[in-house]
Amino acid sequence: MHAEALDALKAHFLAQVSVAPSILESHSRDESYPETHLPDVVVFAESEADVLKVLEVARTFQMPVVPFAVGSSIEGQVLPVQGGISLDLSRMNRVLQIQQHDFCAVVQPGVIYPELSRQSRPHGLFFAVDPGADASLGGMASTNASGTGAVKYGTMRDQVLDMRVALLSGEVIHVGSKARKTSAGYDLKHLFIGAEGTLGVITELTVKLHPLPVAVAVAKVTFDSVQDAVNCAVTVMGAGLNPERIELVDARAVQAVNQYKGTTHPETPTLWIELSGSGEALLRENLDILRECCMESCATRFILAREEPERRELWESRHHAFYALKRLNPGHETHTTDLCVPISQLPDVVSHTQELCLQHGLDAVLLGHVGDGNYHVLFHGDAADEATWTSIHQVSDLMVQKALEVGGTCTGEHGIGLRKRKYLEQEHGDLIPYMRAIKQVFDPHNLLNPGKIF
Amino acid sequence: MHAEALDALKAHFLAQVSVAPSILESHSRDESYPETHLPDVVVFAESEADVLKVLEVARTFQMPVVPFAVGSSIEGQVLPVQGGISLDLSRMNRVLQIQQHDFCAVVQPGVIYPELSRQSRPHGLFFAVDPGADASLGGMASTNASGTGAVKYGTMRDQVLDMRVALLSGEVIHVGSKARKTSAGYDLKHLFIGAEGTLGVITELTVKLHPLPVAVAVAKVTFDSVQDAVNCAVTVMGAGLNPERIELVDARAVQAVNQYKGTTHPETPTLWIELSGSGEALLRENLDILRECCMESCATRFILAREEPERRELWESRHHAFYALKRLNPGHETHTTDLCVPISQLPDVVSHTQELCLQHGLDAVLLGHVGDGNYHVLFHGDAADEATWTSIHQVSDLMVQKALEVGGTCTGEHGIGLRKRKYLEQEHGDLIPYMRAIKQVFDPHNLLNPGKIF
């Protein structure tokens, strides 16, 4: 790293700059990508002005800048593969406004989503995207994150109304509108959402909040086959029940939970369906319709929970599946996929995945945001076990190939980062030259999170 | 026009080419923009290959190309201001697939939305965007159109999953995914949605369909003030009732309908709220909650309609308001605005508009998609009455200024076209250089719908 650049940062930022090994190390990795890459320096921005100053130094000394907040990305998004500055936004963590009557909040990019929901609750509102981990809103926007709430409320893309973005040029632009909809020119907001910090640094977001559901119930429904479970999900969606969540796990996932927790859940494909209603009677009627849909779809068991502790217990095997597999195999590395296909294709695609795992002798659990056609498979293996990892990568490749064949995407919610660049070429090879040209418009010297996406 | 270009088109397209004055004339205007501009030639494309051939001729002879289907744009989007080719896509009007289990349809760009809804109905589905007129899906995507359904289902931007787009380079790209969500690289889909045909020509769309609501009721609710009506809308939205539609008209609009139709509707601000439920009991409970919300918000009257003919009658004054004012003033030109503001700002903004109209002695009706904060004002005047038109333009300018001051947008659903270019500069002056740079990426010689947006 350019000594003058470091001097400039230190002179300006004083204690907000660090080159301490432990700090560099904690900014060298994310939650799932196997490699690490150290930044040369970490700057803890506390304001938009700080972000602009970092970008000025980057511009002056032609240094890479990698935005960072929580480090919970999955595909290597926050890794400074070319060194340079890790721009830590986690101190920009204030909820600036909650606008109850406009159902929105203005937040800094380092706010983590559970905190936004916590602060929204007294207003009768909540934030609907729940990717897991304690992800930051800025990071979530940058990968178009989603989670279990997407089936009803959509992804980050559907929540962001307006953003301020600091550009490498030193400009701050605002993209989008505080209004609920706009048709004012090219939509640059959606260009920055999902850009993984390669086009600009998000310094403020206005995001939608939603009324808290007043009556909630959860049904846990078991099936003999994934096919039946997915057909049930289609039926539920078609009935206009508009569930809060609808999640699938396969038999192996339940088995892993049982092994790990000593429970005796039926080891069979299981759906969790959460419904809400604006009143109790309404919820009851919805639940009757739900039960009918499930019975029509060959459900083998339908268990209902209305009260909070009971609901939490019911969700247990869903929430614990990943961790069960992880903890059953201590010392193993894990690898998660993130495919999304048209929902009608899901039974075939899931069968295909299960066959591949069987053929390659891989142990894996499957979880799905089934209302969206989005599913994850968690693989695991000893880091030194080359044969297993070769199989895992082969199976992952074949899974993506299958998803693309049926009109799906190589990533439903995790983004491209480093790992999926080859898959993006398969999915959108025709678009990559245009993505590069757009990158050129905002970042001609390729300093913003270089090496990501393409 | 280049004679060779015309020869090339005629040689290739035979009877699909026209230079007949009546055809040129019908492609010289839209539904609301006051000017007309004749194209040099109209080509009726019947396939994507036809579109590519037109683009090839345009590229070869450096001729402008303006996509056209129904001609129902409002802000001058389809006017060939520099002559050239009007590329008529209205014959590309086939619904290619309805995928019931994936809740989507694949359509050609010339399909009009009522036709898509008609073909979806036997599958228990409908298409949720209803801008009025018989707009085409390609045109609706190009302006990010919406309508009364947007409060529940979102705008065109929220419906389009995937598109095929023919570029001036001769390439056809596909943007988006058949999957419900994707995080695969920069989102070029949202760049083409709302680009008003300036970046490429949409040749196919995959759009969401939604389950038909099974139980529907409409409430017509009157208030003493627009403030009360809007507060009621906020309360209804906050109660999680998730209405199908929630529409506002002002007292003048009702008065115009009464004058025109000889009816005696109370001449006072009025909301129409349409609710649905997945069952009858459920709808009843929702209606009870709705009635409570309205009474709390100082409603003066609450009329309910459950059956289809009755519901239609109830909507009458909403549907007829614009046409009433038009027909009460035969020979007058009309001018519609299209602002969208954060809903909490709507009472103030509407009061401001009403004061402006009073000050300038303008007669106008106001209609609003109030759940979105989107409203229209319809002005009218004799084309020769310069003083009135000066006032209309002044008031329009001041309305936009006010909307932008409170964080709103100069267009909620009509787009920029020719008329709103000056407003786009006010709203997003910082973004226009980037929009131009992106235009340069896809259309370096500015041949695709030149003169629009910026």
PDB file of N, CA, C and O in Angstrom, chain A residues 101-102 143-144 146 157 167 171 174 178 181-183 186-187 198 278-279 281-282 285-286 343-344 372 374 407 409 411 413 430 434-435, chain B residues 101-102 143-144 146 157 171 174 178 181-183 186-187 198-199 278-282 285-286 343-344 372 374 407 409 411 413 430 434:
ATOM      1  N   HIS A 101     -46.730   7.062   9.459  1.00  0.00           N
ATOM      2  CA  HIS A 101     -47.849   7.198   8.517  1.00  0.00           C
ATOM      3  C   HIS A 101     -47.436   6.937   7.078  1.00  0.00           C
ATOM      4  O   HIS A 101     -48.283   6.743   6.211  1.00  0.00           O
ATOM      5  N   ASP A 102     -46.150   6.983   6.833  1.00  0.00           N
ATOM      6  CA  ASP A 102     -45.676   6.651   5.484  1.00  0.00           C
ATOM      7  C   ASP A 102     -45.139   5.222   5.420  1.00  0.00           C
ATOM      8  O   ASP A 102     -44.622   4.807   4.388  1.00  0.00           O
ATOM      9  N   THR A 143     -26.786  -6.945  -1.882  1.00  0.00           N
ATOM     10  CA  THR A 143     -26.917  -8.286  -2.468  1.00  0.00           C
ATOM     11  C   THR A 143     -28.370  -8.620  -2.809  1.00  0.00           C
ATOM     12  O   THR A 143     -28.661  -9.747  -3.179  1.00  0.00           O
ATOM     13  N   ASN A 144     -29.275  -7.644  -2.668  1.00  0.00           N
ATOM     14  CA  ASN A 144     -30.709  -7.934  -2.826  1.00  0.00           C
ATOM     15  C   ASN A 144     -31.087  -9.146  -1.981  1.00  0.00           C
ATOM     16  O   ASN A 144     -31.654 -10.127  -2.478  1.00  0.00           O
ATOM     17  N   SER A 146     -32.948 -11.561   0.829  1.00  0.00           N
ATOM     18  CA  SER A 146     -34.355 -11.769   1.196  1.00  0.00           C
ATOM     19  C   SER A 146     -34.422 -12.714   2.373  1.00  0.00           C
ATOM     20  O   SER A 146     -33.728 -12.497   3.362  1.00  0.00           O
ATOM     21  N   ARG A 157     -35.061  -5.499  -2.787  1.00  0.00           N
ATOM     22  CA  ARG A 157     -35.415  -4.692  -3.954  1.00  0.00           C
ATOM     23  C   ARG A 157     -36.813  -4.087  -3.832  1.00  0.00           C
ATOM     24  O   ARG A 157     -37.081  -3.004  -4.346  1.00  0.00           O
ATOM     25  N   LEU A 167     -20.465   8.268  -4.722  1.00  0.00           N
ATOM     26  CA  LEU A 167     -19.775   7.741  -5.892  1.00  0.00           C
ATOM     27  C   LEU A 167     -18.280   8.014  -5.782  1.00  0.00           C
ATOM     28  O   LEU A 167     -17.849   8.924  -5.068  1.00  0.00           O
ATOM     29  N   GLU A 171     -19.188  12.672  -5.801  1.00  0.00           N
ATOM     30  CA  GLU A 171     -20.584  13.096  -5.764  1.00  0.00           C
ATOM     31  C   GLU A 171     -21.387  12.212  -4.816  1.00  0.00           C
ATOM     32  O   GLU A 171     -21.072  11.028  -4.670  1.00  0.00           O
ATOM     33  N   HIS A 174     -28.901  10.846  -5.106  1.00  0.00           N
ATOM     34  CA  HIS A 174     -29.996  10.106  -4.466  1.00  0.00           C
ATOM     35  C   HIS A 174     -30.792   9.448  -5.574  1.00  0.00           C
ATOM     36  O   HIS A 174     -31.118  10.038  -6.595  1.00  0.00           O
ATOM     37  N   LYS A 178     -39.018   9.153  -2.098  1.00  0.00           N
ATOM     38  CA  LYS A 178     -39.748   8.846  -0.859  1.00  0.00           C
ATOM     39  C   LYS A 178     -41.197   8.459  -1.181  1.00  0.00           C
ATOM     40  O   LYS A 178     -41.895   7.914  -0.336  1.00  0.00           O
ATOM     41  N   LYS A 181     -44.126   5.154  -5.454  1.00  0.00           N
ATOM     42  CA  LYS A 181     -43.826   4.718  -6.828  1.00  0.00           C
ATOM     43  C   LYS A 181     -43.410   5.924  -7.640  1.00  0.00           C
ATOM     44  O   LYS A 181     -43.773   7.056  -7.313  1.00  0.00           O
ATOM     45  N   THR A 182     -42.649   5.689  -8.681  1.00  0.00           N
ATOM     46  CA  THR A 182     -42.190   6.772  -9.539  1.00  0.00           C
ATOM     47  C   THR A 182     -41.877   6.208 -10.918  1.00  0.00           C
ATOM     48  O   THR A 182     -41.491   5.042 -11.041  1.00  0.00           O
ATOM     49  N   SER A 183     -42.070   7.032 -11.924  1.00  0.00           N
ATOM     50  CA  SER A 183     -41.698   6.642 -13.293  1.00  0.00           C
ATOM     51  C   SER A 183     -40.754   7.691 -13.877  1.00  0.00           C
ATOM     52  O   SER A 183     -40.780   7.962 -15.072  1.00  0.00           O
ATOM     53  N   TYR A 186     -34.662   6.708 -16.053  1.00  0.00           N
ATOM     54  CA  TYR A 186     -34.049   5.386 -15.858  1.00  0.00           C
ATOM     55  C   TYR A 186     -33.964   5.086 -14.372  1.00  0.00           C
ATOM     56  O   TYR A 186     -33.625   5.945 -13.569  1.00  0.00           O
ATOM     57  N   ASP A 187     -34.215   3.842 -14.026  1.00  0.00           N
ATOM     58  CA  ASP A 187     -34.234   3.473 -12.622  1.00  0.00           C
ATOM     59  C   ASP A 187     -32.825   3.105 -12.151  1.00  0.00           C
ATOM     60  O   ASP A 187     -32.409   1.962 -12.250  1.00  0.00           O
ATOM     61  N   THR A 198     -20.045  -2.435  -5.934  1.00  0.00           N
ATOM     62  CA  THR A 198     -19.098  -2.217  -7.039  1.00  0.00           C
ATOM     63  C   THR A 198     -19.363  -0.925  -7.803  1.00  0.00           C
ATOM     64  O   THR A 198     -18.568  -0.554  -8.657  1.00  0.00           O
ATOM     65  N   SER A 278     -56.206 -10.002   9.905  1.00  0.00           N
ATOM     66  CA  SER A 278     -56.395  -8.725  10.603  1.00  0.00           C
ATOM     67  C   SER A 278     -57.346  -8.911  11.793  1.00  0.00           C
ATOM     68  O   SER A 278     -57.632  -7.983  12.533  1.00  0.00           O
ATOM     69  N   GLY A 279     -57.850 -10.126  11.995  1.00  0.00           N
ATOM     70  CA  GLY A 279     -58.678 -10.412  13.170  1.00  0.00           C
ATOM     71  C   GLY A 279     -58.691 -11.910  13.417  1.00  0.00           C
ATOM     72  O   GLY A 279     -58.243 -12.700  12.576  1.00  0.00           O
ATOM     73  N   ALA A 281     -61.269 -14.137  13.877  1.00  0.00           N
ATOM     74  CA  ALA A 281     -62.218 -14.958  13.119  1.00  0.00           C
ATOM     75  C   ALA A 281     -61.677 -15.180  11.722  1.00  0.00           C
ATOM     76  O   ALA A 281     -61.776 -16.260  11.131  1.00  0.00           O
ATOM     77  N   LEU A 282     -61.087 -14.114  11.244  1.00  0.00           N
ATOM     78  CA  LEU A 282     -60.502 -14.117   9.914  1.00  0.00           C
ATOM     79  C   LEU A 282     -59.376 -15.132   9.826  1.00  0.00           C
ATOM     80  O   LEU A 282     -59.275 -15.922   8.881  1.00  0.00           O
ATOM     81  N   GLU A 285     -60.807 -18.612   9.788  1.00  0.00           N
ATOM     82  CA  GLU A 285     -61.321 -19.013   8.472  1.00  0.00           C
ATOM     83  C   GLU A 285     -60.173 -19.353   7.522  1.00  0.00           C
ATOM     84  O   GLU A 285     -60.207 -20.340   6.798  1.00  0.00           O
ATOM     85  N   ASN A 286     -59.129 -18.515   7.565  1.00  0.00           N
ATOM     86  CA  ASN A 286     -57.950 -18.783   6.742  1.00  0.00           C
ATOM     87  C   ASN A 286     -57.331 -20.137   7.073  1.00  0.00           C
ATOM     88  O   ASN A 286     -56.899 -20.871   6.188  1.00  0.00           O
ATOM     89  N   ILE A 343     -41.587 -22.082  -9.420  1.00  0.00           N
ATOM     90  CA  ILE A 343     -42.041 -22.997  -8.362  1.00  0.00           C
ATOM     91  C   ILE A 343     -42.499 -24.342  -8.932  1.00  0.00           C
ATOM     92  O   ILE A 343     -42.266 -25.390  -8.321  1.00  0.00           O
ATOM     93  N   SER A 344     -43.102 -24.335 -10.113  1.00  0.00           N
ATOM     94  CA  SER A 344     -43.587 -25.594 -10.703  1.00  0.00           C
ATOM     95  C   SER A 344     -42.435 -26.548 -10.995  1.00  0.00           C
ATOM     96  O   SER A 344     -42.632 -27.751 -11.120  1.00  0.00           O
ATOM     97  N   ASP A 372     -41.306 -19.019  -3.066  1.00  0.00           N
ATOM     98  CA  ASP A 372     -40.519 -18.316  -4.088  1.00  0.00           C
ATOM     99  C   ASP A 372     -39.805 -19.264  -5.042  1.00  0.00           C
ATOM    100  O   ASP A 372     -39.180 -18.799  -5.993  1.00  0.00           O
ATOM    101  N   ASN A 374     -37.169 -20.812  -4.079  1.00  0.00           N
ATOM    102  CA  ASN A 374     -35.777 -20.602  -3.667  1.00  0.00           C
ATOM    103  C   ASN A 374     -35.394 -21.686  -2.666  1.00  0.00           C
ATOM    104  O   ASN A 374     -36.118 -21.939  -1.719  1.00  0.00           O
ATOM    105  N   GLY A 407     -35.164 -22.416 -16.415  1.00  0.00           N
ATOM    106  CA  GLY A 407     -35.530 -20.996 -16.360  1.00  0.00           C
ATOM    107  C   GLY A 407     -35.233 -20.337 -15.030  1.00  0.00           C
ATOM    108  O   GLY A 407     -35.720 -19.234 -14.761  1.00  0.00           O
ATOM    109  N   THR A 409     -32.428 -19.254 -11.667  1.00  0.00           N
ATOM    110  CA  THR A 409     -31.268 -18.387 -11.494  1.00  0.00           C
ATOM    111  C   THR A 409     -30.261 -19.048 -10.562  1.00  0.00           C
ATOM    112  O   THR A 409     -30.642 -19.834  -9.685  1.00  0.00           O
ATOM    113  N   THR A 411     -28.628 -17.660  -8.269  1.00  0.00           N
ATOM    114  CA  THR A 411     -28.699 -17.114  -6.921  1.00  0.00           C
ATOM    115  C   THR A 411     -30.018 -16.401  -6.680  1.00  0.00           C
ATOM    116  O   THR A 411     -30.367 -15.461  -7.393  1.00  0.00           O
ATOM    117  N   GLU A 413     -30.799 -15.140  -3.530  1.00  0.00           N
ATOM    118  CA  GLU A 413     -30.697 -14.097  -2.512  1.00  0.00           C
ATOM    119  C   GLU A 413     -29.287 -13.862  -1.984  1.00  0.00           C
ATOM    120  O   GLU A 413     -29.075 -12.918  -1.230  1.00  0.00           O
ATOM    121  N   ASP A 430     -24.666 -12.954 -21.920  1.00  0.00           N
ATOM    122  CA  ASP A 430     -24.995 -11.887 -22.878  1.00  0.00           C
ATOM    123  C   ASP A 430     -24.998 -10.510 -22.218  1.00  0.00           C
ATOM    124  O   ASP A 430     -24.824  -9.492 -22.887  1.00  0.00           O
ATOM    125  N   TYR A 434     -22.474  -5.546 -20.926  1.00  0.00           N
ATOM    126  CA  TYR A 434     -23.230  -4.344 -20.557  1.00  0.00           C
ATOM    127  C   TYR A 434     -23.028  -4.000 -19.085  1.00  0.00           C
ATOM    128  O   TYR A 434     -22.948  -2.839 -18.713  1.00  0.00           O
ATOM    129  N   MET A 435     -22.933  -5.027 -18.253  1.00  0.00           N
ATOM    130  CA  MET A 435     -22.629  -4.768 -16.836  1.00  0.00           C
ATOM    131  C   MET A 435     -21.263  -4.090 -16.720  1.00  0.00           C
ATOM    132  O   MET A 435     -21.096  -3.121 -15.973  1.00  0.00           O
TER     133      MET A 435
ATOM    134  N   HIS B 101     -49.350 -22.709 -12.531  1.00  0.00           N
ATOM    135  CA  HIS B 101     -48.716 -23.066 -11.261  1.00  0.00           C
ATOM    136  C   HIS B 101     -47.570 -22.133 -10.907  1.00  0.00           C
ATOM    137  O   HIS B 101     -47.132 -22.093  -9.762  1.00  0.00           O
ATOM    138  N   ASP B 102     -47.077 -21.404 -11.917  1.00  0.00           N
ATOM    139  CA  ASP B 102     -46.035 -20.412 -11.631  1.00  0.00           C
ATOM    140  C   ASP B 102     -46.617 -19.003 -11.539  1.00  0.00           C
ATOM    141  O   ASP B 102     -45.874 -18.040 -11.410  1.00  0.00           O
ATOM    142  N   THR B 143     -43.151   2.520 -19.484  1.00  0.00           N
ATOM    143  CA  THR B 143     -43.370   3.715 -18.652  1.00  0.00           C
ATOM    144  C   THR B 143     -43.540   3.341 -17.180  1.00  0.00           C
ATOM    145  O   THR B 143     -43.877   4.209 -16.373  1.00  0.00           O
ATOM    146  N   ASN B 144     -43.332   2.080 -16.830  1.00  0.00           N
ATOM    147  CA  ASN B 144     -43.628   1.614 -15.473  1.00  0.00           C
ATOM    148  C   ASN B 144     -45.029   2.055 -15.065  1.00  0.00           C
ATOM    149  O   ASN B 144     -45.233   2.712 -14.038  1.00  0.00           O
ATOM    150  N   SER B 146     -48.980   1.990 -13.814  1.00  0.00           N
ATOM    151  CA  SER B 146     -49.661   1.301 -12.719  1.00  0.00           C
ATOM    152  C   SER B 146     -51.159   1.569 -12.821  1.00  0.00           C
ATOM    153  O   SER B 146     -51.737   1.375 -13.877  1.00  0.00           O
ATOM    154  N   ARG B 157     -43.277  -2.525 -12.724  1.00  0.00           N
ATOM    155  CA  ARG B 157     -41.946  -2.916 -12.241  1.00  0.00           C
ATOM    156  C   ARG B 157     -42.016  -4.154 -11.340  1.00  0.00           C
ATOM    157  O   ARG B 157     -41.091  -4.952 -11.306  1.00  0.00           O
ATOM    158  N   GLU B 171     -28.323  -7.495 -31.265  1.00  0.00           N
ATOM    159  CA  GLU B 171     -28.426  -8.553 -30.254  1.00  0.00           C
ATOM    160  C   GLU B 171     -29.830  -8.607 -29.655  1.00  0.00           C
ATOM    161  O   GLU B 171     -30.490  -7.573 -29.544  1.00  0.00           O
ATOM    162  N   HIS B 174     -31.747 -11.294 -22.771  1.00  0.00           N
ATOM    163  CA  HIS B 174     -32.872 -11.509 -21.850  1.00  0.00           C
ATOM    164  C   HIS B 174     -32.459 -11.006 -20.483  1.00  0.00           C
ATOM    165  O   HIS B 174     -31.362 -11.266 -19.999  1.00  0.00           O
ATOM    166  N   LYS B 178     -37.113 -16.230 -14.929  1.00  0.00           N
ATOM    167  CA  LYS B 178     -38.449 -16.809 -14.725  1.00  0.00           C
ATOM    168  C   LYS B 178     -38.658 -17.137 -13.245  1.00  0.00           C
ATOM    169  O   LYS B 178     -39.793 -17.375 -12.822  1.00  0.00           O
ATOM    170  N   LYS B 181     -37.359 -14.520  -7.831  1.00  0.00           N
ATOM    171  CA  LYS B 181     -36.375 -13.555  -7.350  1.00  0.00           C
ATOM    172  C   LYS B 181     -34.992 -13.991  -7.806  1.00  0.00           C
ATOM    173  O   LYS B 181     -34.759 -15.166  -8.052  1.00  0.00           O
ATOM    174  N   THR B 182     -34.098 -13.036  -7.918  1.00  0.00           N
ATOM    175  CA  THR B 182     -32.736 -13.336  -8.345  1.00  0.00           C
ATOM    176  C   THR B 182     -31.814 -12.242  -7.831  1.00  0.00           C
ATOM    177  O   THR B 182     -32.236 -11.099  -7.674  1.00  0.00           O
ATOM    178  N   SER B 183     -30.584 -12.613  -7.537  1.00  0.00           N
ATOM    179  CA  SER B 183     -29.565 -11.633  -7.149  1.00  0.00           C
ATOM    180  C   SER B 183     -28.361 -11.761  -8.071  1.00  0.00           C
ATOM    181  O   SER B 183     -27.229 -11.548  -7.663  1.00  0.00           O
ATOM    182  N   TYR B 186     -25.854  -7.092 -11.929  1.00  0.00           N
ATOM    183  CA  TYR B 186     -26.573  -5.825 -12.043  1.00  0.00           C
ATOM    184  C   TYR B 186     -27.962  -6.076 -12.621  1.00  0.00           C
ATOM    185  O   TYR B 186     -28.131  -6.873 -13.545  1.00  0.00           O
ATOM    186  N   ASP B 187     -28.932  -5.371 -12.111  1.00  0.00           N
ATOM    187  CA  ASP B 187     -30.302  -5.589 -12.546  1.00  0.00           C
ATOM    188  C   ASP B 187     -30.606  -4.753 -13.777  1.00  0.00           C
ATOM    189  O   ASP B 187     -31.035  -3.610 -13.678  1.00  0.00           O
ATOM    190  N   THR B 198     -36.117   3.911 -25.081  1.00  0.00           N
ATOM    191  CA  THR B 198     -34.904   4.623 -25.484  1.00  0.00           C
ATOM    192  C   THR B 198     -33.656   3.750 -25.409  1.00  0.00           C
ATOM    193  O   THR B 198     -32.586   4.176 -25.840  1.00  0.00           O
ATOM    194  N   LEU B 199     -33.771   2.550 -24.827  1.00  0.00           N
ATOM    195  CA  LEU B 199     -32.590   1.695 -24.668  1.00  0.00           C
ATOM    196  C   LEU B 199     -32.656   0.424 -25.505  1.00  0.00           C
ATOM    197  O   LEU B 199     -31.627  -0.187 -25.794  1.00  0.00           O
ATOM    198  N   SER B 278     -60.344 -14.396   1.298  1.00  0.00           N
ATOM    199  CA  SER B 278     -60.303 -15.736   0.719  1.00  0.00           C
ATOM    200  C   SER B 278     -61.564 -16.529   1.098  1.00  0.00           C
ATOM    201  O   SER B 278     -61.742 -17.662   0.678  1.00  0.00           O
ATOM    202  N   GLY B 279     -62.451 -15.910   1.854  1.00  0.00           N
ATOM    203  CA  GLY B 279     -63.743 -16.533   2.161  1.00  0.00           C
ATOM    204  C   GLY B 279     -64.724 -15.466   2.600  1.00  0.00           C
ATOM    205  O   GLY B 279     -64.335 -14.322   2.871  1.00  0.00           O
ATOM    206  N   GLU B 280     -65.994 -15.847   2.694  1.00  0.00           N
ATOM    207  CA  GLU B 280     -67.047 -14.873   2.991  1.00  0.00           C
ATOM    208  C   GLU B 280     -66.951 -14.317   4.414  1.00  0.00           C
ATOM    209  O   GLU B 280     -67.043 -13.111   4.634  1.00  0.00           O
ATOM    210  N   ALA B 281     -66.765 -15.209   5.381  1.00  0.00           N
ATOM    211  CA  ALA B 281     -66.742 -14.788   6.783  1.00  0.00           C
ATOM    212  C   ALA B 281     -65.571 -13.842   6.991  1.00  0.00           C
ATOM    213  O   ALA B 281     -65.657 -12.836   7.698  1.00  0.00           O
ATOM    214  N   LEU B 282     -64.507 -14.214   6.334  1.00  0.00           N
ATOM    215  CA  LEU B 282     -63.287 -13.437   6.396  1.00  0.00           C
ATOM    216  C   LEU B 282     -63.515 -12.035   5.854  1.00  0.00           C
ATOM    217  O   LEU B 282     -63.108 -11.023   6.448  1.00  0.00           O
ATOM    218  N   GLU B 285     -65.537 -10.017   8.277  1.00  0.00           N
ATOM    219  CA  GLU B 285     -64.753  -9.493   9.400  1.00  0.00           C
ATOM    220  C   GLU B 285     -63.899  -8.309   8.949  1.00  0.00           C
ATOM    221  O   GLU B 285     -63.797  -7.289   9.629  1.00  0.00           O
ATOM    222  N   ASN B 286     -63.301  -8.438   7.779  1.00  0.00           N
ATOM    223  CA  ASN B 286     -62.524  -7.331   7.228  1.00  0.00           C
ATOM    224  C   ASN B 286     -63.387  -6.078   7.066  1.00  0.00           C
ATOM    225  O   ASN B 286     -62.934  -4.966   7.324  1.00  0.00           O
ATOM    226  N   ILE B 343     -47.501   9.423   1.448  1.00  0.00           N
ATOM    227  CA  ILE B 343     -48.948   9.535   1.723  1.00  0.00           C
ATOM    228  C   ILE B 343     -49.249  10.543   2.836  1.00  0.00           C
ATOM    229  O   ILE B 343     -50.243  11.262   2.768  1.00  0.00           O
ATOM    230  N   SER B 344     -48.367  10.665   3.820  1.00  0.00           N
ATOM    231  CA  SER B 344     -48.610  11.611   4.918  1.00  0.00           C
ATOM    232  C   SER B 344     -48.632  13.052   4.419  1.00  0.00           C
ATOM    233  O   SER B 344     -49.181  13.934   5.062  1.00  0.00           O
ATOM    234  N   ASP B 372     -51.206   4.911  -2.537  1.00  0.00           N
ATOM    235  CA  ASP B 372     -49.834   5.137  -3.024  1.00  0.00           C
ATOM    236  C   ASP B 372     -49.378   6.579  -2.883  1.00  0.00           C
ATOM    237  O   ASP B 372     -48.220   6.882  -3.177  1.00  0.00           O
ATOM    238  N   ASN B 374     -50.436   8.784  -4.926  1.00  0.00           N
ATOM    239  CA  ASN B 374     -50.402   9.195  -6.336  1.00  0.00           C
ATOM    240  C   ASN B 374     -51.712   9.893  -6.678  1.00  0.00           C
ATOM    241  O   ASN B 374     -52.777   9.375  -6.382  1.00  0.00           O
ATOM    242  N   GLY B 407     -40.549  15.491  -0.914  1.00  0.00           N
ATOM    243  CA  GLY B 407     -39.951  14.182  -1.142  1.00  0.00           C
ATOM    244  C   GLY B 407     -40.665  13.335  -2.171  1.00  0.00           C
ATOM    245  O   GLY B 407     -40.426  12.136  -2.260  1.00  0.00           O
ATOM    246  N   THR B 409     -42.377  12.720  -6.287  1.00  0.00           N
ATOM    247  CA  THR B 409     -41.850  12.583  -7.645  1.00  0.00           C
ATOM    248  C   THR B 409     -42.774  13.282  -8.639  1.00  0.00           C
ATOM    249  O   THR B 409     -43.980  13.383  -8.396  1.00  0.00           O
ATOM    250  N   THR B 411     -43.645  12.222 -11.457  1.00  0.00           N
ATOM    251  CA  THR B 411     -44.524  11.275 -12.161  1.00  0.00           C
ATOM    252  C   THR B 411     -44.615   9.956 -11.410  1.00  0.00           C
ATOM    253  O   THR B 411     -43.596   9.301 -11.165  1.00  0.00           O
ATOM    254  N   GLU B 413     -46.736   7.450 -12.507  1.00  0.00           N
ATOM    255  CA  GLU B 413     -47.045   6.315 -13.386  1.00  0.00           C
ATOM    256  C   GLU B 413     -47.088   6.649 -14.868  1.00  0.00           C
ATOM    257  O   GLU B 413     -47.181   5.741 -15.689  1.00  0.00           O
ATOM    258  N   ASP B 430     -29.055  15.470 -10.787  1.00  0.00           N
ATOM    259  CA  ASP B 430     -27.773  14.802 -10.495  1.00  0.00           C
ATOM    260  C   ASP B 430     -27.625  13.487 -11.255  1.00  0.00           C
ATOM    261  O   ASP B 430     -26.510  13.024 -11.491  1.00  0.00           O
ATOM    262  N   TYR B 434     -25.662  10.451 -15.685  1.00  0.00           N
ATOM    263  CA  TYR B 434     -25.502   8.999 -15.646  1.00  0.00           C
ATOM    264  C   TYR B 434     -26.514   8.308 -16.555  1.00  0.00           C
ATOM    265  O   TYR B 434     -26.214   7.296 -17.187  1.00  0.00           O
TER     266      TYR B 434
END
